[in-house]
PDB file of C-alpha atoms in Angstrom:
ATOM      1  CA  ARG C   1       0.140   0.093  -0.264  1.00 89.00           C
ATOM      2  CA  ARG C   2       2.534   2.018   1.418  1.00 92.00           C
ATOM      3  CA  GLY C   3       4.746   1.927  -1.929  1.00 92.00           C
ATOM      4  CA  LEU C   4       1.737   2.631  -4.635  1.00 93.00           C
ATOM      5  CA  GLU C   5       0.908   5.580  -2.501  1.00 94.00           C
ATOM      6  CA  ALA C   6       4.161   7.552  -2.629  1.00 96.00           C
ATOM      7  CA  ALA C   7       4.054   6.759  -6.847  1.00 96.00           C
ATOM      8  CA  GLY C   8       0.985   8.779  -6.994  1.00 95.00           C
ATOM      9  CA  GLY C   9      -2.278   5.332  -6.410  1.00 94.00           C
ATOM     10  CA  ARG C  10      -5.030   5.739  -3.864  1.00 93.00           C
ATOM     11  CA  CYS C  11      -6.140   2.525  -1.275  1.00 94.00           C
ATOM     12  CA  VAL C  12     -10.062   2.077  -2.420  1.00 93.00           C
ATOM     13  CA  PHE C  13     -10.343  -1.718  -0.672  1.00 93.00           C
ATOM     14  CA  THR C  14      -8.592  -3.505   2.306  1.00 93.00           C
ATOM     15  CA  SER C  15     -10.185  -6.901   3.713  1.00 92.00           C
ATOM     16  CA  GLU C  16      -9.418  -7.226   7.473  1.00 91.00           C
ATOM     17  CA  ILE C  17     -11.432 -10.084   9.011  1.00 88.00           C
ATOM     18  CA  ASP C  18     -10.009  -9.967  12.246  1.00 89.00           C
ATOM     19  CA  ARG C  19     -11.162  -6.809  14.791  1.00 94.00           C
ATOM     20  CA  ASP C  20      -7.996  -6.144  17.051  1.00 95.00           C
ATOM     21  CA  ALA C  21      -6.214  -6.466  13.402  1.00 92.00           C
ATOM     22  CA  GLN C  22      -8.481  -3.862  11.793  1.00 95.00           C
ATOM     23  CA  GLU C  23      -8.559  -1.496  14.755  1.00 97.00           C
ATOM     24  CA  ALA C  24      -4.530  -1.003  13.640  1.00 97.00           C
ATOM     25  CA  TYR C  25      -5.370  -0.826  10.323  1.00 95.00           C
ATOM     26  CA  ALA C  26      -7.560   1.792  10.908  1.00 97.00           C
ATOM     27  CA  CYS C  27      -5.260   3.834  13.585  1.00 97.00           C
ATOM     28  CA  ASN C  28      -2.404   3.649  11.083  1.00 96.00           C
ATOM     29  CA  PHE C  29      -4.762   4.467   7.459  1.00 95.00           C
ATOM     30  CA  GLY C  30      -8.187   5.513   8.551  1.00 95.00           C
ATOM     31  CA  SER C  31     -11.255   3.478   7.978  1.00 94.00           C
ATOM     32  CA  GLU C  32     -12.564   4.457   4.103  1.00 93.00           C
ATOM     33  CA  GLY C  33     -12.535   1.278   2.068  1.00 92.00           C
ATOM     34  CA  LEU C  34     -12.240  -0.927   5.377  1.00 95.00           C
ATOM     35  CA  PHE C  35     -14.040  -4.397   4.781  1.00 94.00           C
ATOM     36  CA  GLY C  36     -14.743  -7.242   6.854  1.00 92.00           C
ATOM     37  CA  ASP C  37     -14.711 -11.368   5.790  1.00 91.00           C
ATOM     38  CA  ILE C  38     -13.954 -10.791   1.595  1.00 90.00           C
ATOM     39  CA  THR C  39     -15.745 -14.329   0.997  1.00 90.00           C
ATOM     40  CA  ALA C  40     -18.713 -12.547   2.823  1.00 93.00           C
ATOM     41  CA  ILE C  41     -18.789  -9.254   0.181  1.00 92.00           C
ATOM     42  CA  GLU C  42     -21.162  -9.478  -2.220  1.00 92.00           C
ATOM     43  CA  THR C  43     -18.941  -9.238  -6.185  1.00 90.00           C
ATOM     44  CA  GLN C  44     -20.714  -6.412  -7.399  1.00 90.00           C
ATOM     45  CA  ASP C  45     -19.431  -4.947  -4.446  1.00 91.00           C
ATOM     46  CA  PHE C  46     -15.572  -4.583  -5.152  1.00 91.00           C
ATOM     47  CA  PRO C  47     -15.095  -0.889  -6.232  1.00 92.00           C
ATOM     48  CA  GLU C  48     -13.468  -0.832  -9.404  1.00 91.00           C
ATOM     49  CA  HIS C  49      -9.509  -0.574  -9.962  1.00 91.00           C
ATOM     50  CA  ASP C  50      -6.766  -0.144 -12.357  1.00 92.00           C
ATOM     51  CA  ILE C  51      -4.565  -2.169  -9.525  1.00 90.00           C
ATOM     52  CA  LEU C  52      -5.000  -5.431  -7.580  1.00 89.00           C
ATOM     53  CA  THR C  53      -2.508  -6.187  -4.462  1.00 89.00           C
ATOM     54  CA  ALA C  54      -3.615  -8.775  -2.392  1.00 87.00           C
ATOM     55  CA  GLY C  55      -1.932 -11.008   0.003  1.00 80.00           C
ATOM     56  CA  PHE C  56      -3.108 -14.317   2.346  1.00 76.00           C
ATOM     57  CA  PRO C  57      -2.463 -16.040   5.272  1.00 73.00           C
ATOM     58  CA  CYS C  58      -0.077 -18.100   5.278  1.00 75.00           C
ATOM     59  CA  GLN C  59      -0.300 -20.104   8.471  1.00 74.00           C
ATOM     60  CA  PRO C  60      -2.343 -23.337   6.802  1.00 73.00           C
ATOM     61  CA  PHE C  61       1.330 -23.652   5.332  1.00 75.00           C
ATOM     62  CA  THR C  62       4.185 -23.124   7.060  1.00 77.00           C
ATOM     63  CA  ARG C  63       6.390 -24.795   8.825  1.00 74.00           C
ATOM     64  CA  ARG C  64       5.268 -22.445  11.996  1.00 76.00           C
ATOM     65  CA  GLY C  65       1.552 -22.485  10.813  1.00 68.00           C
ATOM     66  CA  SER C  66      -0.912 -25.587  11.254  1.00 72.00           C
ATOM     67  CA  ARG C  67      -0.127 -27.156   7.867  1.00 76.00           C
ATOM     68  CA  MET C  68      -3.205 -28.311   7.379  1.00 77.00           C
ATOM     69  CA  GLY C  69      -2.793 -26.066   3.678  1.00 75.00           C
ATOM     70  CA  PHE C  70      -6.819 -26.530   2.328  1.00 76.00           C
ATOM     71  CA  ARG C  71      -8.579 -28.219   4.511  1.00 77.00           C
ATOM     72  CA  ASP C  72      -8.047 -24.607   7.120  1.00 77.00           C
ATOM     73  CA  GLY C  73     -10.299 -22.425   5.972  1.00 73.00           C
ATOM     74  CA  ARG C  74      -8.162 -19.489   5.260  1.00 76.00           C
ATOM     75  CA  GLY C  75      -5.628 -21.867   2.678  1.00 75.00           C
ATOM     76  CA  GLY C  76      -8.924 -21.307   0.287  1.00 77.00           C
ATOM     77  CA  LEU C  77      -8.571 -17.188   0.853  1.00 81.00           C
ATOM     78  CA  PHE C  78      -6.439 -16.732  -2.253  1.00 81.00           C
ATOM     79  CA  LEU C  79      -9.046 -17.791  -4.028  1.00 83.00           C
ATOM     80  CA  GLU C  80     -10.651 -14.452  -3.420  1.00 87.00           C
ATOM     81  CA  ILE C  81      -8.427 -12.956  -5.896  1.00 88.00           C
ATOM     82  CA  PRO C  82      -9.207 -14.418  -9.118  1.00 89.00           C
ATOM     83  CA  ARG C  83     -12.654 -13.503  -8.179  1.00 90.00           C
ATOM     84  CA  VAL C  84     -11.974 -10.015  -7.410  1.00 91.00           C
ATOM     85  CA  LEU C  85     -10.418  -9.550 -11.110  1.00 90.00           C
ATOM     86  CA  ARG C  86     -12.710 -11.515 -12.896  1.00 89.00           C
ATOM     87  CA  ALA C  87     -15.707  -8.909 -11.304  1.00 89.00           C
ATOM     88  CA  ARG C  88     -13.357  -5.748 -12.510  1.00 87.00           C
ATOM     89  CA  ARG C  89     -10.687  -6.538 -14.617  1.00 84.00           C
ATOM     90  CA  PRO C  90      -8.151  -3.353 -13.488  1.00 77.00           C
ATOM     91  CA  ALA C  91      -6.799  -1.775 -16.239  1.00 71.00           C
TER      92      ALA C  91
END
């Protein structure tokens, strides 16, 4: 986020399911465009954008995490990325 903002970009959407993390995020960046669970957001509600940056929990796949992979509910969150891309087709 900071790198793109330094280059003139603007963040229009952030998804964070954890309430404490949402609070910390809001303290640093404000709450405009801050949403909760991305899987609960309707496809048409994603804002138009030119660039998509994304991250997802690594704990399901790391040695320090649960190592449950796709059996962990967080393991498939990266599949939300193509859903957003199909919905909004950024430039």
